PDB file of N, CA and C in Angstrom:
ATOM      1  N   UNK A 547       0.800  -1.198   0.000  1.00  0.00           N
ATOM      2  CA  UNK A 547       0.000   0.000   0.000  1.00  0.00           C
ATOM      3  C   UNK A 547       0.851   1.273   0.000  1.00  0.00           C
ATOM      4  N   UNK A 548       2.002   1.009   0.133  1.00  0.00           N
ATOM      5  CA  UNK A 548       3.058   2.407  -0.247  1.00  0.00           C
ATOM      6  C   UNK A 548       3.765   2.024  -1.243  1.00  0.00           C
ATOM      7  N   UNK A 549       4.607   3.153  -2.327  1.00  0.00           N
ATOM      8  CA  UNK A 549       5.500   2.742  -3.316  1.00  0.00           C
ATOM      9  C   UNK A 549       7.072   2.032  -2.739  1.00  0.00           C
ATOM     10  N   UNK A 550       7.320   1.320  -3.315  1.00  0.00           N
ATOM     11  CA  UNK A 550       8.026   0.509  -2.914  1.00  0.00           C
ATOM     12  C   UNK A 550       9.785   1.521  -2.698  1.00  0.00           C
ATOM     13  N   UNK A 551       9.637   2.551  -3.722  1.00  0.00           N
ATOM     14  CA  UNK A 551      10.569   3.351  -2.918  1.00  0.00           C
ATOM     15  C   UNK A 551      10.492   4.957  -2.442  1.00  0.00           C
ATOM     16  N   UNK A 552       9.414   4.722  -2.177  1.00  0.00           N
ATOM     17  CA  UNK A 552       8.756   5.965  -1.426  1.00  0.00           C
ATOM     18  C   UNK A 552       9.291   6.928  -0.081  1.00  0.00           C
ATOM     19  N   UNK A 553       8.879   7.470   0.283  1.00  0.00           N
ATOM     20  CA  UNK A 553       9.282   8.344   1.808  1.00  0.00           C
ATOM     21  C   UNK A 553       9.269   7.315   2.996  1.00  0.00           C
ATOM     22  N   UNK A 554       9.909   7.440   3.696  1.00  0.00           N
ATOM     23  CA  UNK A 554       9.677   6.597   5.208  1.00  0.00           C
ATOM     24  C   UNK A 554      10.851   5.544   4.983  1.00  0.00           C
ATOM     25  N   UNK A 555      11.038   4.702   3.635  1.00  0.00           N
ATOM     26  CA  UNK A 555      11.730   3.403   3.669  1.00  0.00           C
ATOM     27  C   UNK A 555      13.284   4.017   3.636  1.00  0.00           C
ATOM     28  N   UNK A 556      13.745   5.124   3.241  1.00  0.00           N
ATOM     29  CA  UNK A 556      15.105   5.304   3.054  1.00  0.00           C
ATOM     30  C   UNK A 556      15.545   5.394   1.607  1.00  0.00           C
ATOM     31  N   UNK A 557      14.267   5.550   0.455  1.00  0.00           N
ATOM     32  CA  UNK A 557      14.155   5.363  -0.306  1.00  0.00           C
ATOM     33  C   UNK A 557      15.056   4.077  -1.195  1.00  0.00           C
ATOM     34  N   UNK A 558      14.927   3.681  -0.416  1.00  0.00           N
ATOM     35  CA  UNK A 558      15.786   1.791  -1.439  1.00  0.00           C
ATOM     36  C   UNK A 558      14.711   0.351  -1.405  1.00  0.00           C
ATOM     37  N   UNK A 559      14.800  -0.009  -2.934  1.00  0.00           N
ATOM     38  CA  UNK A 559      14.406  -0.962  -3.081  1.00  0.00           C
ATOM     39  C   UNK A 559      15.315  -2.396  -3.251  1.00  0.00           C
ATOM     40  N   UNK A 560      14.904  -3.629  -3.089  1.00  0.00           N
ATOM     41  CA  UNK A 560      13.412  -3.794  -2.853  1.00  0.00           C
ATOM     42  C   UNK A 560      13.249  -3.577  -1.218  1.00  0.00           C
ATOM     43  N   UNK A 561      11.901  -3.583  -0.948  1.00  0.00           N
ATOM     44  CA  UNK A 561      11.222  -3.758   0.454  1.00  0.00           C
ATOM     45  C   UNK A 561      11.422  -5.553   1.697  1.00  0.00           C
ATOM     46  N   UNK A 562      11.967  -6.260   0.472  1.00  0.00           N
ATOM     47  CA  UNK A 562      11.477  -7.696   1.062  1.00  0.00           C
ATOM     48  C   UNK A 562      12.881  -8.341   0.109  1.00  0.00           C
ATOM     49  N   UNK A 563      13.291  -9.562   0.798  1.00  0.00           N
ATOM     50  CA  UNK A 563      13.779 -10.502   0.172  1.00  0.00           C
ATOM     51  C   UNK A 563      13.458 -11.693  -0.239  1.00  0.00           C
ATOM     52  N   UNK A 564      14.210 -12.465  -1.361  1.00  0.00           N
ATOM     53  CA  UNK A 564      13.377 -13.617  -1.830  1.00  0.00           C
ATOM     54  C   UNK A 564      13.357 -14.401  -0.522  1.00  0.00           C
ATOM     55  N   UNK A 565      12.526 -15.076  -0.983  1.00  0.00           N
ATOM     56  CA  UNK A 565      11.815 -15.990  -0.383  1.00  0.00           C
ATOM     57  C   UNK A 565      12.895 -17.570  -0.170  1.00  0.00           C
ATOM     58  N   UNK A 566      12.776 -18.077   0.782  1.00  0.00           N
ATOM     59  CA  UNK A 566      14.007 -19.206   1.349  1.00  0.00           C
ATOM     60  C   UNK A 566      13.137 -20.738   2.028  1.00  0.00           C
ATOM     61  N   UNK A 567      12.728 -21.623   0.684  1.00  0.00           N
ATOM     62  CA  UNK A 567      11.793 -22.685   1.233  1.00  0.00           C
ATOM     63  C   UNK A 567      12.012 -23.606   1.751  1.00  0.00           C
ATOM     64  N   UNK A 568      12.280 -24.017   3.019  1.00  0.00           N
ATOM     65  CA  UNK A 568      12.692 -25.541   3.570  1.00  0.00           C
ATOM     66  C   UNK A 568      11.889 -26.532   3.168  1.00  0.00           C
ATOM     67  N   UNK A 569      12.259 -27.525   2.107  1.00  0.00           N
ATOM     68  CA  UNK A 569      11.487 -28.359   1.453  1.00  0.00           C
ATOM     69  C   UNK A 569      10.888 -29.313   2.217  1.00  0.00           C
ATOM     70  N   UNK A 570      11.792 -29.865   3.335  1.00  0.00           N
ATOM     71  CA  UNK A 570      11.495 -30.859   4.480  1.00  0.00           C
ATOM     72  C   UNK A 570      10.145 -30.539   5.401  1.00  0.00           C
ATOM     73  N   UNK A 571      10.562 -29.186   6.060  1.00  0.00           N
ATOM     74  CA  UNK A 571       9.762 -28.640   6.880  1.00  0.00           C
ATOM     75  C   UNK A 571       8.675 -27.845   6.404  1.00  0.00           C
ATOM     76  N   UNK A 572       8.479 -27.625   4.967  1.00  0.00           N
ATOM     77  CA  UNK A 572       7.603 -26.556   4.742  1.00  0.00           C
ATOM     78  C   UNK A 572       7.406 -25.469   5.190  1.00  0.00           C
ATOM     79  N   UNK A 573       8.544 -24.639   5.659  1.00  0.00           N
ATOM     80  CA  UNK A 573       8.505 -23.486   6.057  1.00  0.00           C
ATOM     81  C   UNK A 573       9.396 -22.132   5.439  1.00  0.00           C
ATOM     82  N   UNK A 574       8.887 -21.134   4.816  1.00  0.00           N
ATOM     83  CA  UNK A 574       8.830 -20.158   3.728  1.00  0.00           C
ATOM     84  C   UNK A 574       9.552 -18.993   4.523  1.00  0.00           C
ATOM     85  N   UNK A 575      10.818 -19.008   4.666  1.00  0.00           N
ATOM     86  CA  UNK A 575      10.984 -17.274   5.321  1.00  0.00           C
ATOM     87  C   UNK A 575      11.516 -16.364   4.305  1.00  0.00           C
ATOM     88  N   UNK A 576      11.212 -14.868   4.950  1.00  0.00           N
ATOM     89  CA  UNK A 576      11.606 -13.942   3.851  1.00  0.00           C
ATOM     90  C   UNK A 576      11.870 -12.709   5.236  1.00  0.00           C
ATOM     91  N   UNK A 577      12.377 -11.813   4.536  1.00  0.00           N
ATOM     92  CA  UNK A 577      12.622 -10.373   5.315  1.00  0.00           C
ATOM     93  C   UNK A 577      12.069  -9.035   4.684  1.00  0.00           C
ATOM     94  N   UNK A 578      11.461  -8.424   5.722  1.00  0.00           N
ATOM     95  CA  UNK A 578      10.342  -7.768   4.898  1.00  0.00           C
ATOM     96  C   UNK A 578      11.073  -6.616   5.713  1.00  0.00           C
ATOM     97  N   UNK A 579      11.031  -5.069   4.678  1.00  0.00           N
ATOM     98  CA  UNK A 579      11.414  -4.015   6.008  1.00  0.00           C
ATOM     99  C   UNK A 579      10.098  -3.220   6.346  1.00  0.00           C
ATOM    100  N   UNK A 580      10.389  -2.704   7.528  1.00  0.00           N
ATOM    101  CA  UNK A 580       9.672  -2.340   8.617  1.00  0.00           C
ATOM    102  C   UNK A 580       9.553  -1.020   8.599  1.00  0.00           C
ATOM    103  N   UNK A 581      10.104  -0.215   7.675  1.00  0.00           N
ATOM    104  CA  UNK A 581       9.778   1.055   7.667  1.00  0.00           C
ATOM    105  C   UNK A 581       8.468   1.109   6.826  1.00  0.00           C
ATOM    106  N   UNK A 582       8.214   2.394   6.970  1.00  0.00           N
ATOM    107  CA  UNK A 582       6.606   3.122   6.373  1.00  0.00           C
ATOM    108  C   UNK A 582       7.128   5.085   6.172  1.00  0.00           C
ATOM    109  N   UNK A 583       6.074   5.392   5.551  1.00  0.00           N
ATOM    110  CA  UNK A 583       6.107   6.816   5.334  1.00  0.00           C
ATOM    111  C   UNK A 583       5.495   7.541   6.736  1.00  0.00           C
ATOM    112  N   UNK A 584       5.970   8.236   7.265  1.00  0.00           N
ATOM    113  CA  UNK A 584       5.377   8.814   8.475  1.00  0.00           C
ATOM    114  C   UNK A 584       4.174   9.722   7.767  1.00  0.00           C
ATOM    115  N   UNK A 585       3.722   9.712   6.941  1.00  0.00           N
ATOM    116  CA  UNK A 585       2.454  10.675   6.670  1.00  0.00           C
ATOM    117  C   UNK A 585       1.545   9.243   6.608  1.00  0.00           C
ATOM    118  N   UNK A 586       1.469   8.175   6.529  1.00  0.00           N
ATOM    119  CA  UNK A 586       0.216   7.129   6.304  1.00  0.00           C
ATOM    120  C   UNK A 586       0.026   6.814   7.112  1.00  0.00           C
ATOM    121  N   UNK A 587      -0.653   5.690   7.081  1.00  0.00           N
ATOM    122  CA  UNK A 587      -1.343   5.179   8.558  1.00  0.00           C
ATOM    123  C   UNK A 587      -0.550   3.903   8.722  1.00  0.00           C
ATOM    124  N   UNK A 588       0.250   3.406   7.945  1.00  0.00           N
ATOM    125  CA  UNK A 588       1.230   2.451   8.407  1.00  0.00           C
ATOM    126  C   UNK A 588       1.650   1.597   7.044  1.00  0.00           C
ATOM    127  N   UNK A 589       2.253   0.879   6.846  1.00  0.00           N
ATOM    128  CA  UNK A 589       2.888  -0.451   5.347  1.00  0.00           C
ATOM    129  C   UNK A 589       1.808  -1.651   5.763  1.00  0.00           C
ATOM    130  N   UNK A 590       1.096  -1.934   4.466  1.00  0.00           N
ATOM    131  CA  UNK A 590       1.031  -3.381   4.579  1.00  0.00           C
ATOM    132  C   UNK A 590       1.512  -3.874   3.548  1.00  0.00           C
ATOM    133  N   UNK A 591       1.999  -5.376   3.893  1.00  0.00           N
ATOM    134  CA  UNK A 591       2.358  -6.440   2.979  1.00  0.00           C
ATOM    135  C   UNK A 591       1.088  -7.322   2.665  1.00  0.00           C
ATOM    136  N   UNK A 592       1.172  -8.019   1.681  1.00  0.00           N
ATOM    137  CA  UNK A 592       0.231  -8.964   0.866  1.00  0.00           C
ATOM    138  C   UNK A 592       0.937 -10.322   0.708  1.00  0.00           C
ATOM    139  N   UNK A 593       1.662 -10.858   1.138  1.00  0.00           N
ATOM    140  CA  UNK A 593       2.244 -12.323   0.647  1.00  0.00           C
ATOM    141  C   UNK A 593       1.291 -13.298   0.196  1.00  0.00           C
ATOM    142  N   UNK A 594       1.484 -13.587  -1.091  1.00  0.00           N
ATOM    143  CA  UNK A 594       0.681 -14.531  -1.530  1.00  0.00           C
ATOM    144  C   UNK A 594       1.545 -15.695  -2.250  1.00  0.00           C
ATOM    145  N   UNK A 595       0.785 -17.038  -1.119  1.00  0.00           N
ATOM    146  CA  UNK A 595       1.643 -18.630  -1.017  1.00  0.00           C
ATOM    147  C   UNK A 595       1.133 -19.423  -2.020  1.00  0.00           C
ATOM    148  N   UNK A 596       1.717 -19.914  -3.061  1.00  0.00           N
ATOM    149  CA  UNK A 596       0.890 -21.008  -4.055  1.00  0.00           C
ATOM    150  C   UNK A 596       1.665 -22.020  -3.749  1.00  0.00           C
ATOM    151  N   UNK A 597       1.029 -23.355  -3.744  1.00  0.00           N
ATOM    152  CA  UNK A 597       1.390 -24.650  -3.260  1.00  0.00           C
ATOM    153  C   UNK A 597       0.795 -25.622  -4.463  1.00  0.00           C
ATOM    154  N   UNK A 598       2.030 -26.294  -4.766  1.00  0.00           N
ATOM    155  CA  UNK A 598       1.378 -27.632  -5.776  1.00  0.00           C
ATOM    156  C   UNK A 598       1.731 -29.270  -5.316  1.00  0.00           C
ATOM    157  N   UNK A 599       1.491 -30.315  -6.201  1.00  0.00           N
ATOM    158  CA  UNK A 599       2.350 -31.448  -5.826  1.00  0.00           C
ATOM    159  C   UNK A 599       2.114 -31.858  -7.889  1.00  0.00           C
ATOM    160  N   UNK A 600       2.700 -33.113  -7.409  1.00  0.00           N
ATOM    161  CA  UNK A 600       3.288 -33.397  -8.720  1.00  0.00           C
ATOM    162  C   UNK A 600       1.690 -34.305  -9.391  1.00  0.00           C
ATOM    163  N   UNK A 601       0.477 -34.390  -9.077  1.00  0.00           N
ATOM    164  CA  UNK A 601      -0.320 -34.364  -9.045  1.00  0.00           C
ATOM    165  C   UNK A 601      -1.617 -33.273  -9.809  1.00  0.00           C
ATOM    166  N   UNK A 602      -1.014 -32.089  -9.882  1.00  0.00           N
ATOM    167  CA  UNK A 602      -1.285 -31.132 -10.036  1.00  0.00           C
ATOM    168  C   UNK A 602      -2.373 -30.306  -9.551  1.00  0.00           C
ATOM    169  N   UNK A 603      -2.801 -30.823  -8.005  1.00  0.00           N
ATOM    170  CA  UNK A 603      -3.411 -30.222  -7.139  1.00  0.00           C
ATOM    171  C   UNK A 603      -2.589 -28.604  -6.451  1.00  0.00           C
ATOM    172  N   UNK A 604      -3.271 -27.801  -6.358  1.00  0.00           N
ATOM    173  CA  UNK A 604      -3.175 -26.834  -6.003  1.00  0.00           C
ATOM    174  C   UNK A 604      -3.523 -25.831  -4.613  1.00  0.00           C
ATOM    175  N   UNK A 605      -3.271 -24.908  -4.063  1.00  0.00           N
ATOM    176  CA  UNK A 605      -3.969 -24.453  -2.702  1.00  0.00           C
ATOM    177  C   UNK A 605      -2.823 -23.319  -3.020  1.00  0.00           C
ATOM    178  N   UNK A 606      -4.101 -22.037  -2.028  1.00  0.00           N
ATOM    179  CA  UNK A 606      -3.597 -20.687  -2.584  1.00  0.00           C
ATOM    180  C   UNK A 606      -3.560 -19.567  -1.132  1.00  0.00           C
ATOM    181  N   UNK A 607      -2.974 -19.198  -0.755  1.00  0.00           N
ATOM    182  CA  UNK A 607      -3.394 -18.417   1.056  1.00  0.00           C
ATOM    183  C   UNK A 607      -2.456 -17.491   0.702  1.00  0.00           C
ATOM    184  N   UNK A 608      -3.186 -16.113   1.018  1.00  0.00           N
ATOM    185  CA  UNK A 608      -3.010 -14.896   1.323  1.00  0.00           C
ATOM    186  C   UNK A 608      -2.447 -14.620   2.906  1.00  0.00           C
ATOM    187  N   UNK A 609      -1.558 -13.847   3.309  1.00  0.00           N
ATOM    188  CA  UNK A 609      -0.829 -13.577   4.378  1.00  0.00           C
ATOM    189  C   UNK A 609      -0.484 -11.733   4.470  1.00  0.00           C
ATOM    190  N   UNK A 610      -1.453 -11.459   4.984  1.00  0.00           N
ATOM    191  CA  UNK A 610      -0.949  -9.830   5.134  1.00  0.00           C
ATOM    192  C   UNK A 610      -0.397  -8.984   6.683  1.00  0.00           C
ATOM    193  N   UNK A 611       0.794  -8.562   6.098  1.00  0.00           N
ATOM    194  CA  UNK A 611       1.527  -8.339   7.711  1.00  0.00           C
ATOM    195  C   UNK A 611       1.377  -6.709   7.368  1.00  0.00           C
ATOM    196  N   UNK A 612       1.326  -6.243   8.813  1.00  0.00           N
ATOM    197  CA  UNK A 612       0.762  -4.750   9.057  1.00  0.00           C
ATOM    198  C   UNK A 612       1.854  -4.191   9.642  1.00  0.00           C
ATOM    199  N   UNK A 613       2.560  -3.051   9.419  1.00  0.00           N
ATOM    200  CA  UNK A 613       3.868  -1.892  10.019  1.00  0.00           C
ATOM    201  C   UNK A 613       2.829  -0.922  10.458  1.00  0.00           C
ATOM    202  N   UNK A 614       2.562  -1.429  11.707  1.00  0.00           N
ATOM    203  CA  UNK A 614       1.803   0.313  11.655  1.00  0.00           C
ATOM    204  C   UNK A 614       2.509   1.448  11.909  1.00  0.00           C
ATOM    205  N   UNK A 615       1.898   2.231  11.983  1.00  0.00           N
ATOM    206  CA  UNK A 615       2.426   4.020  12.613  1.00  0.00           C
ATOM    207  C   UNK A 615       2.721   4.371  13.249  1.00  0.00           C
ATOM    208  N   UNK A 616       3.905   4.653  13.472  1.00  0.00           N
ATOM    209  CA  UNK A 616       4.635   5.516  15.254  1.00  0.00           C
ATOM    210  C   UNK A 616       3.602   5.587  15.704  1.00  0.00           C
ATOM    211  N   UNK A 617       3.633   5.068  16.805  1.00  0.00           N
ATOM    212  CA  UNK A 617       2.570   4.928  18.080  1.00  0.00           C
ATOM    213  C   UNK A 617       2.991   6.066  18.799  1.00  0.00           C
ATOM    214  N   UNK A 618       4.268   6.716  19.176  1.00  0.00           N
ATOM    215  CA  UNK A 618       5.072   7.428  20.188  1.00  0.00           C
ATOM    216  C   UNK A 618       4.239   8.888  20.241  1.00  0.00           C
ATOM    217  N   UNK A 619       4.230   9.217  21.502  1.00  0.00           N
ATOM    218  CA  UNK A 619       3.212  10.833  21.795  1.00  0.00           C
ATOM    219  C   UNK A 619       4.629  11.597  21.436  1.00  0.00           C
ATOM    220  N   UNK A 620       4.263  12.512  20.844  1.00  0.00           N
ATOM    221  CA  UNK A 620       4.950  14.047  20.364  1.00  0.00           C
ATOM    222  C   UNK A 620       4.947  15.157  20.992  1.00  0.00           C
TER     223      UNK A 620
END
């Protein structure tokens, strides 16, 4: 929901790194940064997981992580 090299981030892209799949464990990490533009109401991310097998069954889940807004009184 912000440009990816917009105000707040330090202006550098990208925002996130690829993605790192443990085939064994099924578990997907990535690094997402945590900055936002101090004029919005905070960054969200959208991660979207597609899963197959050799079968050609499919399954699809959305994951959205929220940066909100300096909380801190002024």
């Amino acid at each position: 929901n912000e440009p990816q090299d917009g105000l707040g981030d330090g202006d550098t892209s990208p925002d996130w790194t690829e993605p790192v799949i443990d085939q064994i464990n099924g578990i997907i990490t990535l690094k997402l940064r945590s900055e936002r533009s101090g004029r919005g109401n905070g960054r969200i991310y959208t991660i979207t997981i597609t899963a197959g097998d050799a079968s050609g069954n499919r399954s699809q889940a959305n994951v959205e992580i929220k940066v909100p807004h300096d909380q801190r009184k002024k």
